[in-house]
Tab-separated table of C-alpha atoms in Angstrom:
chain	number	residue	atom	x	y	z
E	1	MET	CA	-28.232	1.402	16.332
E	2	SER	CA	-25.816	2.476	13.593
E	3	THR	CA	-27.221	4.716	10.865
E	4	ALA	CA	-24.659	3.731	8.259
E	5	PRO	CA	-26.569	0.759	6.768
E	6	GLU	CA	-29.656	2.880	6.268
E	7	LEU	CA	-27.693	5.676	4.611
E	8	ASP	CA	-25.986	3.247	2.246
E	9	GLY	CA	-29.228	2.848	0.277
E	10	LEU	CA	-30.351	6.441	0.588
E	11	THR	CA	-30.405	8.809	-2.398
E	12	ALA	CA	-30.778	12.253	-0.807
E	13	HIS	CA	-30.845	15.800	-2.122
E	14	VAL	CA	-31.168	18.942	-0.091
E	15	PHE	CA	-33.834	21.394	-1.242
E	16	VAL	CA	-33.746	24.604	0.736
E	17	GLU	CA	-37.181	26.086	1.188
E	18	LEU	CA	-37.614	29.656	-0.069
E	19	ARG	CA	-38.864	32.491	2.064
E	20	VAL	CA	-40.742	35.222	0.108
E	21	SER	CA	-41.340	38.547	1.881
E	22	LEU	CA	-44.182	40.563	0.288
E	23	PRO	CA	-44.520	44.388	0.338
E	24	ASP	CA	-47.286	44.195	2.955
E	25	GLY	CA	-45.074	42.207	5.346
E	26	THR	CA	-46.564	38.807	4.551
E	27	ILE	CA	-44.036	35.966	4.477
E	28	LEU	CA	-44.637	32.878	2.322
E	29	ARG	CA	-42.553	29.733	2.091
E	30	PHE	CA	-42.205	27.394	-0.876
E	31	GLY	CA	-40.489	24.112	-1.506
E	32	SER	CA	-41.456	23.766	-5.176
E	33	ALA	CA	-41.951	25.962	-8.240
E	34	PHE	CA	-44.381	28.864	-7.970
E	35	HIS	CA	-45.696	31.777	-10.048
E	36	ILE	CA	-45.653	35.464	-9.176
E	37	GLY	CA	-48.251	37.758	-10.725
E	38	ARG	CA	-51.514	39.625	-10.499
E	39	GLU	CA	-53.756	36.630	-11.270
E	40	SER	CA	-55.460	34.868	-8.404
E	41	SER	CA	-54.078	31.566	-9.730
E	42	CYS	CA	-50.524	32.687	-8.934
E	43	GLU	CA	-49.095	31.236	-5.755
E	44	VAL	CA	-47.660	34.679	-4.969
E	45	GLN	CA	-50.357	37.176	-5.883
E	46	VAL	CA	-49.298	40.838	-6.026
E	47	ASP	CA	-52.124	43.207	-6.904
E	48	ASP	CA	-50.390	46.160	-8.572
E	49	VAL	CA	-50.880	47.864	-11.967
E	50	LEU	CA	-47.169	47.401	-12.790
E	51	VAL	CA	-47.418	43.636	-12.290
E	52	SER	CA	-48.401	41.424	-15.228
E	53	ARG	CA	-51.006	38.695	-14.849
E	54	ARG	CA	-48.222	36.109	-14.806
E	55	HIS	CA	-45.079	38.131	-14.227
E	56	ALA	CA	-42.404	35.608	-13.167
E	57	LEU	CA	-41.780	31.932	-12.438
E	58	VAL	CA	-39.525	30.579	-9.677
E	59	THR	CA	-38.219	27.045	-10.198
E	60	VAL	CA	-35.732	24.711	-8.523
E	61	HIS	CA	-33.339	22.291	-10.193
E	62	ARG	CA	-30.694	20.217	-8.388
E	63	GLY	CA	-31.070	22.340	-5.317
E	64	GLN	CA	-30.625	25.665	-7.194
E	65	TRP	CA	-33.505	28.145	-7.267
E	66	THR	CA	-33.970	30.386	-10.336
E	67	ILE	CA	-36.395	33.213	-11.113
E	68	GLN	CA	-37.466	33.806	-14.734
E	69	ASP	CA	-39.313	36.715	-16.366
E	70	LEU	CA	-42.462	35.512	-18.190
E	71	GLN	CA	-42.286	38.262	-20.850
E	72	SER	CA	-43.899	40.719	-18.463
E	73	SER	CA	-44.875	44.218	-19.627
E	74	ASN	CA	-42.642	46.103	-17.186
E	75	GLY	CA	-39.805	43.618	-16.779
E	76	LEU	CA	-38.113	41.821	-13.947
E	77	PHE	CA	-35.437	43.670	-11.989
E	78	VAL	CA	-33.001	41.842	-9.730
E	79	ASP	CA	-30.828	43.973	-7.466
E	80	GLY	CA	-31.606	46.998	-9.640
E	81	HIS	CA	-30.828	45.384	-13.029
E	82	ARG	CA	-33.361	44.187	-15.589
E	83	VAL	CA	-32.920	40.460	-16.290
E	84	SER	CA	-34.668	37.669	-18.133
E	85	ALA	CA	-33.580	35.142	-15.521
E	86	ALA	CA	-31.391	35.038	-12.420
E	87	SER	CA	-30.250	32.639	-9.733
E	88	ILE	CA	-31.695	33.236	-6.271
E	89	GLY	CA	-28.416	32.163	-4.652
E	90	THR	CA	-28.210	33.360	-1.082
E	91	GLY	CA	-31.017	35.839	-1.604
E	92	ARG	CA	-32.236	38.475	-4.047
E	93	THR	CA	-34.234	41.696	-3.950
E	94	ILE	CA	-36.787	41.464	-6.771
E	95	HIS	CA	-38.721	44.348	-8.355
E	96	LEU	CA	-41.695	43.644	-10.583
E	97	GLY	CA	-41.046	46.560	-12.950
E	98	ALA	CA	-38.380	49.223	-12.409
E	99	ASP	CA	-40.586	51.121	-9.967
E	100	GLY	CA	-42.861	48.213	-9.124
E	101	PRO	CA	-43.430	46.204	-5.933
E	102	GLU	CA	-40.366	44.823	-4.154
E	103	LEU	CA	-40.068	41.217	-3.007
E	104	LEU	CA	-37.273	39.673	-0.956
E	105	ILE	CA	-36.637	36.048	-1.920
E	106	GLU	CA	-34.089	34.124	0.125
E	107	PRO	CA	-33.369	30.611	1.360
E	108	ASP	CA	-34.954	29.699	4.683
E	109	VAL	CA	-32.210	27.600	6.241
E	110	GLN	CA	-34.436	26.685	9.169
E	111	ARG	CA	-36.786	24.779	6.871
E	112	ARG	CA	-35.743	22.223	4.253
E	113	ALA	CA	-37.246	19.495	2.126
E	114	VAL	CA	-35.808	15.992	1.988
E	115	ASP	CA	-36.247	13.983	-1.177
E	116	SER	CA	-35.277	10.411	-0.510
E	117	VAL	CA	-36.053	6.817	-1.488
E	118	PRO	CA	-39.505	6.124	0.079
E	119	ARG	CA	-39.462	4.472	3.466
E	120	GLU	CA	-42.261	3.055	5.543
E	121	GLY	CA	-44.361	5.850	6.994
E	122	ARG	CA	-42.654	8.615	4.835
E	123	SER	CA	-43.393	9.840	1.335
E	124	ASP	CA	-41.309	11.834	-1.170
E	125	ASP	CA	-43.281	14.987	-0.356
E	126	ASP	CA	-42.883	14.793	3.441
E	127	TRP	CA	-41.498	17.986	5.098
E	128	THR	CA	-39.577	18.201	8.336
E	129	ASP	CA	-40.112	21.507	10.164
E	130	SER	CA	-37.969	20.598	13.191
E	131	PRO	CA	-35.193	18.052	13.083
E	132	GLU	CA	-35.560	17.510	16.786
E	133	GLN	CA	-39.015	15.931	16.235
E	134	GLU	CA	-37.359	12.929	14.604
E	135	ALA	CA	-35.603	10.294	16.628
E	136	GLY	CA	-33.016	7.648	16.058
E	137	PRO	CA	-31.602	7.115	12.572
E	138	ALA	CA	-33.862	9.724	10.970
E	139	SER	CA	-32.549	12.364	13.380
E	140	SER	CA	-28.946	11.381	12.628
E	141	ARG	CA	-29.637	11.548	8.906
E	142	THR	CA	-31.177	15.003	9.280
E	143	GLN	CA	-28.186	16.236	11.257
E	144	LEU	CA	-25.865	14.876	8.577
E	145	LEU	CA	-27.840	16.601	5.830
E	146	ARG	CA	-27.892	19.850	7.805
E	147	HIS	CA	-24.132	19.693	8.266
E	148	GLY	CA	-23.649	19.071	4.533
E	149	PHE	CA	-25.901	21.958	3.608
E	150	GLU	CA	-24.222	24.354	6.028
E	151	LEU	CA	-20.810	23.366	4.639
E	152	MET	CA	-22.041	23.943	1.096
E	153	LEU	CA	-23.523	27.317	2.098
E	154	HIS	CA	-20.266	28.353	3.761
E	155	GLN	CA	-18.299	27.433	0.646
E	156	GLN	CA	-20.736	29.351	-1.548
E	157	ARG	CA	-20.477	32.459	0.607
E	158	ARG	CA	-16.703	32.221	0.531
E	159	ARG	CA	-16.726	31.997	-3.263
E	160	TYR	CA	-19.128	34.947	-3.458
E	161	ARG	CA	-16.855	37.059	-1.261
E	162	TRP	CA	-13.867	36.341	-3.495
E	163	ALA	CA	-15.923	37.016	-6.627
E	164	ILE	CA	-17.218	40.317	-5.227
E	165	ALA	CA	-13.710	41.358	-4.195
E	166	LEU	CA	-12.388	40.525	-7.677
E	167	LEU	CA	-15.216	42.414	-9.369
E	168	ALA	CA	-14.628	45.412	-7.112
E	169	LEU	CA	-10.928	45.375	-8.007
E	170	ILE	CA	-11.722	45.172	-11.717
E	171	ALA	CA	-14.249	48.007	-11.438
E	172	LEU	CA	-11.804	50.168	-9.504
E	173	SER	CA	-9.092	49.519	-12.089
E	174	ALA	CA	-11.508	50.385	-14.907
E	175	VAL	CA	-12.489	53.661	-13.212
E	176	ALA	CA	-8.841	54.561	-12.637
E	177	PHE	CA	-7.975	53.776	-16.261
E	178	ALA	CA	-10.943	55.781	-17.570
E	179	TYR	CA	-9.967	58.749	-15.397
E	180	GLN	CA	-6.368	58.536	-16.594
E	181	GLN	CA	-7.496	58.394	-20.230
E	182	ALA	CA	-9.848	61.350	-19.728
E	183	GLN	CA	-7.037	63.386	-18.202
E	184	LEU	CA	-4.716	62.471	-21.059
E	185	LEU	CA	-7.377	63.377	-23.633
E	186	ALA	CA	-7.999	66.733	-21.934
E	187	LYS	CA	-4.268	67.452	-21.930
E	188	LYS	CA	-3.851	66.561	-25.611
E	189	THR	CA	-6.935	68.568	-26.562
E	190	ALA	CA	-5.587	71.623	-24.742
E	191	GLU	CA	-2.231	71.186	-26.491
E	192	ALA	CA	-3.967	70.867	-29.873
E	193	ARG	CA	-6.010	74.028	-29.239
E	194	GLU	CA	-2.815	75.884	-28.352
E	195	ALA	CA	-1.192	74.647	-31.574
E	196	PHE	CA	-4.221	75.830	-33.546
E	197	TYR	CA	-4.086	79.338	-32.120
E	198	GLN	CA	-0.361	79.530	-32.798
E	199	LEU	CA	-1.260	78.631	-36.366
E	200	LYS	CA	-3.923	81.348	-36.362
E	201	ALA	CA	-1.417	83.911	-35.155
E	202	LEU	CA	0.729	83.016	-38.160
E	203	ASP	CA	-2.322	83.384	-40.446
E	204	VAL	CA	-2.991	86.865	-39.111
E	205	SER	CA	0.667	87.863	-39.485
E	206	ILE	CA	0.830	86.472	-43.027
E	207	ALA	CA	-2.397	88.200	-44.053
E	208	SER	CA	-1.160	91.504	-42.622
E	209	GLY	CA	2.251	91.141	-44.310
E	210	GLU	CA	0.706	90.342	-47.674
E	211	SER	CA	-1.614	93.328	-47.461
E	212	SER	CA	1.258	95.715	-46.667
E	213	GLY	CA	3.264	94.710	-49.748
E	214	ALA	CA	6.497	96.033	-48.203
E	215	PRO	CA	9.588	94.551	-49.977
E	216	GLN	CA	11.429	94.017	-46.683
E	217	ASP	CA	8.603	91.748	-45.539
E	218	ARG	CA	8.835	89.331	-48.472
E	219	GLN	CA	11.576	87.080	-47.070
E	220	ARG	CA	9.985	86.972	-43.622
E	221	LEU	CA	6.630	86.266	-45.253
E	222	ALA	CA	8.036	83.338	-47.254
E	223	GLY	CA	9.431	81.812	-44.066
E	224	GLN	CA	6.113	82.232	-42.263
E	225	ILE	CA	4.203	80.614	-45.124
E	226	ALA	CA	6.574	77.622	-45.129
E	227	ALA	CA	6.297	77.280	-41.340
E	228	ARG	CA	2.538	77.501	-41.557
E	229	ARG	CA	2.323	74.584	-43.993
E	230	VAL	CA	4.282	72.363	-41.599
E	231	LYS	CA	2.246	73.454	-38.536
E	232	ALA	CA	-1.046	73.065	-40.399
E	233	GLN	CA	-0.223	69.490	-41.421
E	234	ALA	CA	0.822	68.577	-37.875
E	235	TYR	CA	-2.313	70.124	-36.400
E	236	ASP	CA	-4.605	68.346	-38.879
E	237	GLN	CA	-3.147	64.985	-37.897
E	238	SER	CA	-3.249	65.597	-34.144
E	239	ALA	CA	-6.760	67.070	-34.164
E	240	THR	CA	-8.209	64.204	-36.205
E	241	ARG	CA	-6.813	61.675	-33.712
E	242	LEU	CA	-8.690	63.450	-30.924
E	243	TYR	CA	-12.098	63.077	-32.548
E	244	ASP	CA	-14.490	60.776	-30.748
E	245	ARG	CA	-14.090	57.304	-32.258
E	246	ARG	CA	-17.861	56.884	-32.197
E	247	MET	CA	-18.261	59.955	-34.418
E	248	ASN	CA	-19.740	59.246	-37.848
E	249	GLU	CA	-18.311	60.426	-41.160
E	250	LYS	CA	-20.755	63.328	-41.501
E	251	ASP	CA	-19.747	64.756	-38.121
E	252	ARG	CA	-16.070	64.403	-39.016
E	253	LEU	CA	-16.628	66.320	-42.248
E	254	ILE	CA	-18.288	69.160	-40.320
E	255	LEU	CA	-15.226	69.483	-38.089
E	256	LYS	CA	-12.822	69.193	-41.025
E	257	VAL	CA	-14.530	71.974	-42.996
E	258	THR	CA	-14.712	74.184	-39.911
E	259	ARG	CA	-10.946	73.800	-39.523
E	260	ARG	CA	-10.350	74.561	-43.224
E	261	LEU	CA	-12.348	77.770	-42.823
E	262	GLY	CA	-10.128	78.955	-39.996
E	263	GLU	CA	-11.913	78.104	-36.753
E	264	CYS	CA	-10.745	75.688	-34.076
E	265	GLU	CA	-13.132	72.749	-34.316
E	266	LEU	CA	-11.926	71.467	-30.929
E	267	GLY	CA	-13.175	74.709	-29.402
E	268	ALA	CA	-16.602	74.606	-31.035
E	269	PRO	CA	-19.475	75.063	-28.577
E	270	PRO	CA	-21.764	72.154	-27.679
E	271	GLY	CA	-24.495	71.773	-30.264
E	272	TYR	CA	-22.476	73.253	-33.134
E	273	VAL	CA	-22.345	69.998	-35.105
E	274	ASN	CA	-26.102	69.465	-34.766
E	275	GLU	CA	-26.723	73.093	-35.764
E	276	VAL	CA	-24.747	72.622	-38.984
E	277	LYS	CA	-26.702	69.411	-39.612
E	278	ARG	CA	-29.918	71.414	-39.435
E	279	TYR	CA	-28.688	73.633	-42.268
E	280	ILE	CA	-27.452	70.602	-44.181
E	281	GLY	CA	-31.002	69.303	-44.019
E	282	GLN	CA	-32.259	72.487	-45.678
E	283	TRP	CA	-29.820	72.023	-48.576
E	284	THR	CA	-30.546	68.333	-49.068
E	285	GLY	CA	-34.268	68.981	-48.871
E	286	SER	CA	-34.182	70.731	-52.270
E	287	THR	CA	-32.434	70.487	-55.644
E	288	ARG	CA	-30.709	73.859	-55.212
E	289	PHE	CA	-27.230	72.510	-54.349
E	290	THR	CA	-27.136	69.930	-57.143
E	291	THR	CA	-28.480	72.315	-59.792
E	292	ALA	CA	-26.080	75.104	-58.863
E	293	VAL	CA	-22.846	73.064	-58.689
E	294	ARG	CA	-23.659	71.380	-61.996
E	295	LYS	CA	-24.159	74.807	-63.541
E	296	ALA	CA	-20.785	75.956	-62.183
E	297	ARG	CA	-19.096	72.833	-63.532
E	298	ASP	CA	-20.733	72.921	-66.974
E	299	ARG	CA	-20.011	76.631	-67.499
E	300	GLY	CA	-16.398	76.400	-66.330
E	301	TYR	CA	-16.884	78.562	-63.233
E	302	THR	CA	-15.522	76.090	-60.674
E	303	LYS	CA	-11.860	75.916	-61.696
E	304	TYR	CA	-11.633	79.661	-62.268
E	305	ILE	CA	-13.111	80.426	-58.825
E	306	VAL	CA	-10.857	77.917	-57.047
E	307	ASP	CA	-7.776	79.229	-58.859
E	308	ALA	CA	-8.620	82.856	-58.044
E	309	PHE	CA	-8.907	82.105	-54.325
E	310	ALA	CA	-5.820	79.856	-54.373
E	311	GLU	CA	-3.783	82.765	-55.793
E	312	ALA	CA	-4.881	84.758	-52.753
E	313	ASP	CA	-3.883	81.804	-50.519
E	314	LEU	CA	-7.487	81.327	-49.409
E	315	PRO	CA	-9.421	78.088	-48.825
E	316	PRO	CA	-11.226	76.760	-51.925
E	317	GLN	CA	-14.369	76.398	-49.784
E	318	PHE	CA	-15.083	80.100	-50.509
E	319	PHE	CA	-16.466	78.687	-53.755
E	320	TYR	CA	-19.670	78.119	-51.767
E	321	LEU	CA	-19.927	81.809	-50.907
E	322	ALA	CA	-20.946	82.422	-54.544
E	323	LEU	CA	-23.430	79.552	-54.253
E	324	GLN	CA	-25.067	81.236	-51.272
E	325	GLU	CA	-25.002	84.692	-52.893
E	326	SER	CA	-26.343	83.869	-56.354
E	327	ASP	CA	-26.432	80.125	-57.125
E	328	PHE	CA	-23.562	80.965	-59.554
E	329	GLU	CA	-25.816	83.203	-61.622
E	330	PRO	CA	-23.676	86.038	-63.164
E	331	LEU	CA	-26.680	88.269	-63.940
E	332	ASN	CA	-28.280	87.956	-60.517
E	333	VAL	CA	-29.632	91.198	-58.997
E	334	GLY	CA	-30.296	91.295	-55.291
E	335	PRO	CA	-32.688	93.459	-53.271
E	336	LEU	CA	-32.257	97.213	-53.097
E	337	THR	CA	-30.044	98.393	-50.214
E	338	SER	CA	-29.320	101.853	-48.862
E	339	LYS	CA	-26.228	101.823	-51.105
E	340	GLY	CA	-27.932	100.571	-54.250
E	341	TYR	CA	-28.548	97.170	-55.776
E	342	ALA	CA	-26.160	94.280	-55.173
E	343	LYS	CA	-25.419	92.655	-58.527
E	344	GLY	CA	-23.634	89.743	-60.123
E	345	MET	CA	-22.423	86.328	-59.045
E	346	TRP	CA	-20.714	87.814	-55.974
E	347	GLN	CA	-23.419	90.414	-55.223
E	348	PHE	CA	-21.176	93.471	-54.974
E	349	ILE	CA	-22.836	96.698	-53.915
E	350	PRO	CA	-21.684	99.694	-56.009
E	351	ASP	CA	-19.207	101.154	-53.471
E	352	THR	CA	-17.422	97.849	-52.789
E	353	GLY	CA	-17.338	97.052	-56.507
E	354	ARG	CA	-15.610	100.369	-57.271
E	355	GLN	CA	-13.177	99.839	-54.380
E	356	TYR	CA	-11.995	96.579	-55.975
E	357	GLY	CA	-11.659	97.879	-59.517
E	358	LEU	CA	-15.044	97.055	-60.972
E	359	ARG	CA	-16.702	99.512	-63.324
E	360	ILE	CA	-20.247	100.322	-62.217
E	361	GLY	CA	-22.771	100.792	-65.044
E	362	PRO	CA	-25.227	103.655	-65.424
E	363	MET	CA	-28.194	101.472	-64.420
E	364	ILE	CA	-27.049	101.518	-60.808
E	365	GLY	CA	-30.563	102.210	-59.557
E	366	SER	CA	-32.291	99.627	-61.750
E	367	ARG	CA	-32.822	95.912	-61.381
E	368	GLN	CA	-32.199	95.486	-65.089
E	369	PRO	CA	-28.946	93.837	-66.284
E	370	ASP	CA	-26.335	96.353	-67.387
E	371	SER	CA	-23.899	95.159	-70.053
E	372	VAL	CA	-21.211	97.672	-69.047
E	373	ASP	CA	-21.346	96.865	-65.316
E	374	ASP	CA	-18.307	94.741	-64.388
E	375	ARG	CA	-20.194	93.243	-61.462
E	376	LEU	CA	-22.088	91.189	-64.052
E	377	ASP	CA	-18.836	90.011	-65.643
E	378	TRP	CA	-18.213	86.860	-63.599
E	379	LEU	CA	-14.504	86.686	-64.509
E	380	LYS	CA	-13.749	90.206	-63.290
E	381	ALA	CA	-16.119	89.914	-60.343
E	382	THR	CA	-14.479	86.653	-59.178
E	383	LYS	CA	-11.020	88.257	-59.141
E	384	ALA	CA	-12.436	91.204	-57.210
E	385	ALA	CA	-14.195	88.870	-54.741
E	386	ALA	CA	-10.935	87.026	-54.005
E	387	ARG	CA	-9.145	90.337	-53.333
E	388	TYR	CA	-12.011	91.552	-51.139
E	389	VAL	CA	-12.078	88.334	-49.059
E	390	LYS	CA	-8.291	88.529	-48.721
E	391	TYR	CA	-8.655	92.072	-47.381
E	392	LEU	CA	-11.220	90.881	-44.837
E	393	TYR	CA	-8.775	88.163	-43.729
E	394	ALA	CA	-6.174	90.828	-42.994
E	395	THR	CA	-8.550	92.880	-40.844
E	396	ASP	CA	-9.640	92.284	-37.287
E	397	ALA	CA	-11.504	89.189	-38.525
E	398	GLN	CA	-8.342	87.299	-37.442
E	399	ALA	CA	-8.187	85.136	-40.594
E	400	SER	CA	-11.447	83.409	-39.595
E	401	GLY	CA	-13.392	82.321	-42.657
E	402	LEU	CA	-16.598	82.365	-40.635
E	403	LEU	CA	-16.046	85.973	-39.492
E	404	VAL	CA	-15.099	86.901	-43.062
E	405	MET	CA	-18.434	85.499	-44.278
E	406	ALA	CA	-20.279	87.471	-41.589
E	407	SER	CA	-18.429	90.623	-42.728
E	408	TYR	CA	-19.241	89.916	-46.382
E	409	ASN	CA	-22.940	89.664	-45.598
E	410	TRP	CA	-23.455	92.243	-42.848
E	411	GLY	CA	-20.742	94.666	-43.938
E	412	GLU	CA	-17.155	94.732	-42.745
E	413	GLY	CA	-17.628	98.112	-41.086
E	414	ARG	CA	-20.240	96.799	-38.662
E	415	VAL	CA	-18.418	93.542	-37.924
E	416	ILE	CA	-14.993	95.149	-37.473
E	417	ARG	CA	-16.381	97.766	-35.081
E	418	LEU	CA	-17.729	95.006	-32.883
E	419	LEU	CA	-14.555	92.918	-33.195
E	420	LYS	CA	-12.474	95.827	-31.949
E	421	GLU	CA	-14.404	95.632	-28.687
E	422	MET	CA	-13.163	92.045	-28.181
E	423	PRO	CA	-9.701	90.906	-26.946
E	424	ASP	CA	-7.072	91.165	-29.669
E	425	ASN	CA	-6.133	87.496	-30.085
E	426	PRO	CA	-7.586	84.604	-32.113
E	427	ARG	CA	-8.388	82.603	-28.992
E	428	GLU	CA	-10.833	85.248	-27.778
E	429	ARG	CA	-11.726	86.872	-31.094
E	430	ASN	CA	-13.364	84.103	-33.078
E	431	PHE	CA	-16.762	83.282	-34.531
E	432	TRP	CA	-17.944	81.368	-31.450
E	433	ARG	CA	-17.195	84.296	-29.121
E	434	PHE	CA	-18.582	86.803	-31.621
E	435	VAL	CA	-21.925	84.993	-31.812
E	436	GLU	CA	-22.024	84.553	-28.033
E	437	GLN	CA	-21.363	88.261	-27.432
E	438	TYR	CA	-23.310	89.858	-30.286
E	439	ARG	CA	-26.077	87.387	-31.220
E	440	GLY	CA	-28.666	89.928	-30.110
E	441	ARG	CA	-27.232	92.618	-32.410
E	442	MET	CA	-26.345	90.456	-35.395
E	443	PRO	CA	-29.190	89.975	-37.901
E	444	PRO	CA	-30.534	86.403	-37.971
E	445	GLU	CA	-29.929	86.516	-41.715
E	446	THR	CA	-26.164	86.840	-41.154
E	447	TYR	CA	-25.999	83.902	-38.738
E	448	GLY	CA	-27.973	81.763	-41.193
E	449	TYR	CA	-25.801	83.006	-44.069
E	450	VAL	CA	-22.596	81.774	-42.398
E	451	LEU	CA	-24.061	78.419	-41.342
E	452	ASN	CA	-25.541	77.889	-44.817
E	453	ILE	CA	-22.111	78.274	-46.417
E	454	VAL	CA	-20.494	75.944	-43.867
E	455	ALA	CA	-23.239	73.358	-44.480
E	456	ALA	CA	-22.845	73.623	-48.266
E	457	ALA	CA	-19.066	73.185	-47.949
E	458	VAL	CA	-19.596	70.082	-45.799
E	459	ILE	CA	-21.981	68.565	-48.346
E	460	GLY	CA	-19.529	69.406	-51.109
E	461	GLU	CA	-16.853	67.208	-49.504
E	462	ASN	CA	-18.933	64.121	-50.280
E	463	PRO	CA	-22.369	64.915	-51.761
E	464	ARG	CA	-23.295	61.261	-52.217
E	465	LEU	CA	-22.855	60.674	-48.479
E	466	PHE	CA	-25.707	63.157	-48.040
E	467	GLY	CA	-27.861	61.544	-50.731
E	468	LEU	CA	-27.119	63.969	-53.587
E	469	ASP	CA	-26.342	62.650	-57.076
E	470	VAL	CA	-23.287	64.774	-57.817
E	471	ASP	CA	-19.539	64.545	-57.183
E	472	ASN	CA	-17.387	66.805	-55.019
E	473	PRO	CA	-17.048	69.900	-57.250
E	474	LEU	CA	-13.697	70.869	-55.688
E	475	SER	CA	-11.955	67.464	-55.739
E	476	PRO	CA	-10.193	67.985	-59.093
E	477	PHE	CA	-8.812	71.346	-57.927
E	478	ASP	CA	-8.492	71.178	-54.126
E	479	PRO	CA	-4.830	70.424	-53.249
């Protein structure tokens, strides 16, 4: 008998039964939706602390099985990735929680459900375990359905293979591109560092030439200064382009100020930016910064200080050295040292004050203000401070503002003695290497002193960015 007439009125869909392999080796089969969870009411019960009471739901629609997370506590992971829902496809490895029980859910092609128009002796929910048990037209229909399903499965697998191959090609191309970009970035960073240290070598030569004052050096010095301006501008542009694009404005300001103070920000050690942020937090946690810079502005200190350091061809950020020393208080008297009291806005000890042309008053051993002591005359003391810092630049400090600050605080004699033990080039003789080599010998106060000034200079670039109600004190004067 021909089967064609019977199939003409048949509405058939193939539902592949699912095979669920549990952690204990139990295998369950399902032809309709079922729940997975810890509750006894779940068709697939998994008793584990990482499994929610109702963890996931598996449903079927138009022959496609899907698993869905039921807002479980530990999540649903399919092939190692957390998902809210996923198609079962040709099979999936399911984890109930990242480290939870593992289930294997896959189609069982040997068992299938047939949903058809009801016929005599067969209901919609009837299941056929073995096609060979049916005879005649039913057997032919089953064979036809099996052939259709196997063809569909073959096509699906073929599509999956192409998709996987395409994804693998895309991933490989992405890895190759990322590697190429990383190599290019490393090359450009190395080139930028080299440009910086060439710039530093010019700084050292210029500082040495200016300190010598020899007439025959003037023309050479002018050429070096002009060349330095061009190199500095080129380096600033190239270095900024190498910053991580994900970097926020505060981090960029830290690197910018570090560069202005004469250290290679691209060579900064890991953790440097976060360390400066810690000191920034100390400044912004009080009113000290705001009160002091307003005082300097209102009393006319700021422009005079910036001009004095500009005449010495020094960064205007040394303005913040006076903030750290005295909060811009001209009559400030520091603690007693072995060489007497440090006094004034720039906290000169008596010997250094005399060396830079300041008259030392008779009350050298007293904490009382002394009207005839030039250290308490902020105009004279500022000029002397600029000359002193310029001298430190021309020493073995290698024109590093950070090493100059360390020398100013700890004493240039101590710092220079240690610097002379280091290689004689800016690449090896810088603040990072100095701290690495001598952290155990350097007083904690000196390390904090340098980082405090750097942090203050960073805040000063944009105080409102850091939550302070004051403008950049240097913006009207900083070229």
